[in-house]
Coordinates of C-alpha atoms and ligand atoms in Angstrom, one line a residue:
M296 CA -9.7 16.7 5.4
E297 CA -9.3 14.1 2.6
A298 CA -7.5 10.9 2.3
D299 CA -6.9 9.2 -1.0
G300 CA -10.1 10.9 -3.0
N301 CA -12.5 10.3 0.4
Y302 CA -13.3 12.4 3.3
V303 CA -12.3 12.3 6.4
H304 CA -13.2 12.7 10.0
P305 CA -11.5 16.6 9.7
F306 CA -8.4 17.3 12.3
A307 CA -6.8 19.8 13.3
V308 CA -2.6 19.1 13.0
D309 CA 0.7 21.0 12.4
D310 CA 2.5 18.7 10.4
I311 CA 1.3 15.1 8.4
D312 CA 2.7 12.3 7.3
I313 CA 2.5 11.3 3.3
Y314 CA 4.2 8.1 2.1
S315 CA 4.8 7.0 -1.3
G316 CA 1.4 6.7 -2.4
E317 CA -0.8 8.4 -0.4
T318 CA -2.7 11.8 -1.2
Y319 CA -3.8 14.3 1.3
S320 CA -6.0 17.0 1.5
V321 CA -5.7 20.1 3.6
L322 CA -7.4 23.5 4.6
I323 CA -4.9 25.7 5.6
K324 CA -6.0 28.7 7.8
T325 CA -4.6 32.0 6.1
D326 CA -4.2 34.2 10.0
Q327 CA -1.2 35.6 9.7
N328 CA 0.5 38.6 10.1
P329 CA -0.6 39.1 5.9
K330 CA 2.7 41.0 5.1
K331 CA 5.2 38.6 5.8
N332 CA 5.7 35.1 4.9
Y333 CA 6.2 31.9 5.9
W334 CA 8.7 29.3 6.0
L335 CA 6.7 25.2 5.2
S336 CA 9.2 22.5 5.9
I337 CA 9.3 18.9 4.0
G338 CA 11.5 16.1 5.5
V339 CA 12.1 12.6 5.0
I340 CA 10.7 10.1 7.7
G341 CA 11.1 6.4 8.3
R342 CA 14.7 5.6 6.9
K343 CA 17.7 7.9 7.9
P344 CA 17.7 10.9 5.4
N345 CA 20.8 12.4 3.6
T346 CA 19.5 15.0 3.3
P347 CA 18.2 18.3 5.1
Q348 CA 14.8 18.7 5.6
A349 CA 13.5 20.8 2.0
L350 CA 11.7 24.3 2.5
T351 CA 9.2 26.1 0.8
I352 CA 7.5 29.5 0.7
L353 CA 3.7 29.9 2.2
N354 CA 3.2 33.8 0.4
Y355 CA 0.8 36.2 1.0
K356 CA -0.5 37.8 -2.1
T357 CA -0.1 41.3 -0.6
I358 CA 3.8 40.8 -0.6
S359 CA 6.5 39.1 -2.9
A360 CA 7.1 35.9 -2.8
S361 CA 10.9 36.5 -3.0
V362 CA 10.7 38.2 1.1
L363 CA 12.0 35.8 3.3
P364 CA 10.4 34.9 6.3
T365 CA 11.6 36.4 9.7
S366 CA 10.6 33.9 11.7
P367 CA 13.0 30.3 11.6
P368 CA 11.5 27.2 9.4
P369 CA 9.5 24.9 11.6
V370 CA 12.1 21.8 12.5
T371 CA 10.5 18.5 11.2
P372 CA 9.4 15.5 13.1
L373 CA 12.3 12.7 13.8
W374 CA 13.0 10.4 11.2
N375 CA 12.5 7.5 13.6
D376 CA 9.9 8.9 15.7
A377 CA 7.5 5.7 14.9
E378 CA 5.2 6.4 17.7
R379 CA 4.4 10.2 16.6
S380 CA 3.5 8.2 13.1
K381 CA 1.1 5.8 14.0
A382 CA -0.4 8.6 16.6
F383 CA -1.3 10.7 13.4
T384 CA -2.2 7.8 10.8
K385 CA -4.5 6.3 13.4
Q386 CA -6.6 9.7 14.0
I387 CA -7.7 9.1 10.5
I388 CA -11.5 7.8 10.5
S389 CA -14.0 8.5 8.0
K390 CA -16.3 11.2 7.5
M391 CA -19.5 10.8 9.3
G392 CA -22.1 9.0 6.8
T393 CA -19.4 7.8 4.2
P394 CA -20.2 4.1 2.9
Q395 CA -19.3 1.4 5.9
P396 CA -17.7 -2.1 5.1
P397 CA -19.9 -5.3 5.5
K398 CA -20.1 -6.4 9.1
S399 CA -18.2 -9.8 7.9
S400 CA -15.8 -11.3 5.7
R401 CA -15.5 -15.2 4.1
R402 CA -12.0 -14.8 3.2
R403 CA -8.8 -13.4 5.0
I404 CA -5.8 -13.2 3.4
L405 CA -2.5 -13.0 5.6
L406 CA 0.4 -11.2 3.8
L407 CA 3.9 -11.8 5.6
N408 CA 6.5 -9.3 4.2
T409 CA 10.2 -10.4 4.1
Q410 CA 13.5 -9.5 3.6
N411 CA 14.8 -12.5 1.7
Q412 CA 17.9 -13.3 -0.5
I413 CA 18.5 -15.2 -3.7
G414 CA 21.7 -15.8 -4.2
R415 CA 23.9 -12.5 -3.9
F416 CA 20.6 -10.7 -4.1
T417 CA 18.2 -9.0 -1.8
K418 CA 14.7 -9.6 -2.7
W419 CA 11.3 -8.9 -0.7
A420 CA 8.9 -11.6 -0.5
I421 CA 5.7 -12.0 0.4
N422 CA 4.3 -15.5 2.2
N423 CA 8.0 -16.2 0.5
V424 CA 6.9 -15.6 -2.8
S425 CA 8.9 -12.5 -4.3
L426 CA 7.1 -11.5 -7.3
T427 CA 8.4 -11.3 -11.0
L428 CA 5.5 -10.4 -13.8
P429 CA 5.3 -12.7 -16.3
T430 CA 5.9 -11.5 -19.6
T431 CA 2.6 -12.0 -21.1
P432 CA 0.4 -9.5 -19.4
Y433 CA -2.4 -11.0 -16.8
L434 CA -5.5 -9.7 -18.3
G435 CA -4.7 -11.4 -22.1
S436 CA -3.7 -14.7 -20.1
I437 CA -6.7 -15.1 -18.3
K438 CA -8.6 -14.0 -20.5
Y439 CA -8.1 -16.0 -23.5
K440 CA -7.0 -19.2 -21.2
L441 CA -3.3 -19.6 -22.7
N442 CA -1.1 -22.0 -21.1
N443 CA 2.0 -21.5 -19.4
T444 CA 1.9 -17.6 -19.0
F445 CA 2.1 -17.9 -15.5
D446 CA 1.7 -19.6 -12.5
R447 CA -1.9 -21.3 -12.5
N448 CA -1.0 -22.6 -8.5
P449 CA -2.6 -19.9 -6.2
P450 CA -0.1 -18.1 -3.7
P451 CA -0.5 -19.0 -0.4
E452 CA -3.1 -17.4 1.8
T453 CA -1.4 -17.4 4.9
F454 CA 2.5 -17.8 6.4
P455 CA 3.7 -20.6 8.9
K456 CA 2.2 -19.9 12.2
D457 CA 5.5 -20.4 14.4
Y458 CA 7.1 -17.9 12.1
D459 CA 9.3 -15.4 14.5
I460 CA 8.1 -12.0 12.8
F461 CA 10.8 -10.3 15.7
K462 CA 14.1 -12.2 14.3
N463 CA 15.6 -12.2 11.1
P464 CA 14.4 -15.3 8.8
V465 CA 16.4 -18.3 10.0
N466 CA 16.4 -19.0 6.1
P467 CA 16.6 -16.5 4.0
N468 CA 16.0 -17.6 1.1
T469 CA 12.9 -17.5 -1.0
T470 CA 11.4 -17.8 -4.4
I471 CA 10.2 -16.0 -7.4
G472 CA 6.6 -16.4 -8.1
N473 CA 4.0 -14.7 -10.2
G474 CA 0.6 -16.9 -8.8
V475 CA -2.4 -14.9 -9.1
Y476 CA -5.3 -14.4 -6.2
M477 CA -8.5 -15.1 -7.8
F478 CA -11.7 -13.7 -6.3
R479 CA -15.3 -14.3 -6.7
F480 CA -17.2 -11.4 -8.2
N481 CA -18.4 -8.9 -5.5
E482 CA -16.8 -11.2 -2.9
T483 CA -15.6 -9.3 0.5
V484 CA -11.7 -9.6 1.4
D485 CA -10.0 -9.6 4.3
V486 CA -6.5 -9.0 3.7
I487 CA -3.5 -8.6 7.0
L488 CA -0.3 -7.2 5.8
Q489 CA 2.2 -8.6 8.5
N490 CA 5.4 -6.8 9.0
A491 CA 8.2 -8.7 10.1
N492 CA 12.0 -8.1 10.7
I493 CA 14.3 -7.9 8.0
L494 CA 17.8 -9.3 6.9
E495 CA 19.5 -7.3 9.2
E496 CA 18.6 -7.5 13.3
N497 CA 16.9 -5.7 15.3
T498 CA 15.1 -3.8 12.2
S499 CA 11.7 -3.9 10.5
E500 CA 11.0 -0.9 7.6
I501 CA 7.6 0.8 7.4
H502 CA 5.9 -0.4 3.4
P503 CA 3.3 2.0 2.3
W504 CA 1.0 -0.8 0.6
H505 CA -1.3 0.6 -2.8
L506 CA -4.5 -1.4 -4.3
H507 CA -5.0 -0.8 -7.8
G508 CA -8.8 -1.0 -8.9
H509 CA -10.1 -0.7 -5.3
D510 CA -10.6 1.9 -2.6
F511 CA -10.4 -0.7 0.9
W512 CA -11.6 0.2 4.2
V513 CA -8.9 0.2 6.7
L514 CA -10.0 -1.9 9.7
G515 CA -7.1 -1.3 11.8
Y516 CA -3.4 -1.7 13.0
G517 CA -1.5 -3.7 16.0
E518 CA 1.4 -4.3 17.3
G519 CA 3.1 -7.6 16.7
K520 CA 2.1 -10.5 15.6
F521 CA -1.5 -10.7 14.2
K522 CA -4.2 -13.4 16.3
P523 CA -7.6 -14.2 14.9
S524 CA -9.1 -12.6 18.2
D525 CA -7.3 -9.2 16.8
A526 CA -10.4 -9.1 14.7
K527 CA -12.5 -7.8 17.6
S528 CA -10.8 -4.5 17.9
F529 CA -11.8 -3.8 14.0
N530 CA -13.0 -0.7 13.4
L531 CA -16.6 -1.2 11.1
T532 CA -18.3 2.0 12.0
R533 CA -15.4 4.7 11.1
A534 CA -13.2 2.6 8.9
P535 CA -11.1 5.4 6.3
L536 CA -11.5 4.2 2.8
R537 CA -8.2 4.1 0.9
N538 CA -6.0 3.3 -1.9
T539 CA -2.7 3.2 0.1
V540 CA -2.1 1.9 3.4
V541 CA 0.8 1.7 5.7
V542 CA 2.5 -1.6 7.1
F543 CA 4.4 -0.1 10.6
P544 CA 7.7 -2.0 11.8
Y545 CA 6.6 -5.0 13.8
G546 CA 3.4 -4.4 13.1
W547 CA -0.1 -5.1 11.2
T548 CA -2.8 -4.0 9.2
A549 CA -5.9 -4.8 8.8
L550 CA -8.1 -3.6 5.3
R551 CA -11.1 -5.1 3.3
F552 CA -12.4 -4.7 -0.1
K553 CA -15.7 -5.4 -1.9
A554 CA -13.8 -7.4 -5.0
D555 CA -16.5 -5.4 -7.6
N556 CA -14.1 -4.3 -10.4
P557 CA -13.9 -6.6 -13.1
G558 CA -10.0 -6.8 -13.9
V559 CA -6.4 -7.8 -12.7
W560 CA -4.9 -5.3 -10.0
A561 CA -1.9 -5.1 -8.6
F562 CA -1.2 -4.6 -4.6
H563 CA 2.2 -3.9 -3.8
C564 CA 4.3 -1.6 -1.5
H565 CA 4.8 1.4 -3.1
I566 CA 8.7 2.3 -2.4
E567 CA 9.1 1.8 -6.1
P568 CA 12.8 -0.6 -4.9
H569 CA 10.5 -2.6 -3.1
L570 CA 7.7 -3.6 -5.9
H571 CA 11.1 -4.5 -8.1
L572 CA 12.8 -6.6 -5.7
G573 CA 9.1 -8.7 -5.4
M574 CA 7.2 -6.5 -3.0
G575 CA 3.9 -7.5 -4.4
V576 CA 0.9 -9.4 -4.8
I577 CA -1.6 -9.9 -8.1
F578 CA -5.2 -10.0 -7.5
A579 CA -8.1 -10.5 -10.1
E580 CA -12.0 -10.9 -10.3
A581 CA -13.9 -11.4 -13.0
V582 CA -11.9 -11.0 -15.8
H583 CA -14.1 -13.1 -18.1
K584 CA -16.5 -9.4 -17.9
I585 CA -14.4 -7.5 -20.0
R586 CA -15.3 -7.6 -23.3
N587 CA -12.4 -5.6 -25.0
I588 CA -9.0 -5.4 -23.9
P589 CA -7.2 -2.5 -25.0
K590 CA -4.4 -3.5 -28.1
E591 CA -2.0 -1.8 -25.7
A592 CA -2.1 -4.3 -23.4
L593 CA -2.2 -7.1 -25.3
T594 CA 1.4 -6.6 -27.5
C595 CA 3.8 -8.3 -25.1
G596 CA 4.5 -11.6 -24.7
A597 CA 2.1 -14.4 -25.7
T598 CA -0.6 -12.4 -26.6
A599 CA 1.6 -10.3 -28.6
K600 CA 1.9 -13.5 -31.5
M601 CA -1.9 -14.0 -30.9
F602 CA -2.5 -9.9 -32.0
L603 CA -0.2 -10.3 -34.6
N604 CA -1.9 -13.4 -35.7
D605 CA -4.8 -11.7 -36.1
T606 CA -3.8 -8.7 -37.9
L607 CA -2.2 -11.0 -40.5
H608 CA -5.4 -12.9 -40.9
Ligands
CU15 CU1 8.0 -1.6 1.0

């Protein structure tokens, strides 16, 4: 009945998918024999697990928690049953009456997720840029207009039209970058996350993308490469508000948000190793509206030197 802090239209299930970064609230109907305990199983999906499913106990207060259940633990869904996962995710719609997205957006950013190489190292890249954070924090860099602290060229807002998302990359090489997608304050932005084949043939992975500083409306999911006409199928009446959303193998996910929170915000895959291998982008809006940046956010890189000079004088 709740996803990422927002109510959703409640629905009944025997199991739920939770990806890294997501949060859910569930209600459990305790209508079983209270003289017994019950197993709850937790399994891995999305990648082949090297561990058996984990178990915990649902315990009625009337008996000891150490009394083992008499019925066998539920078997968790197959790790690679993507259709089941899609069916679950697509059931999530907003609770009636929750705020809905603006009917249109003038800015659409397409983000192609690819696995790449730099030398012998595996990387992830977005529109062929693998995110490597600068040593100077963005907030101070932008607010104090410092030079040479990060790449001032805006990163690409799309990718080549002929990119074949079903094949491993023709040229797996990529480049590192740390540019920022800058938004006008209160601008409505659409982001299309586009998945693709990884370095290995016939494989595309699941990525849960998490946005800092905002909730976004999930407008929809689709198979294959996003086409402009897919926008006709966007859910603009019961779009759930979330801050983390999954992009399924070989598919796309569309979301919309208002750039209404002054700051610099990471938007990244919440599988931590993927982020550290470059699977993220940086968004920013209305940084000039931030009056005081906490000292702690200024004590690295070029802003550290400024701060040091300030305290010396
Ligand atoms: Cu990922």
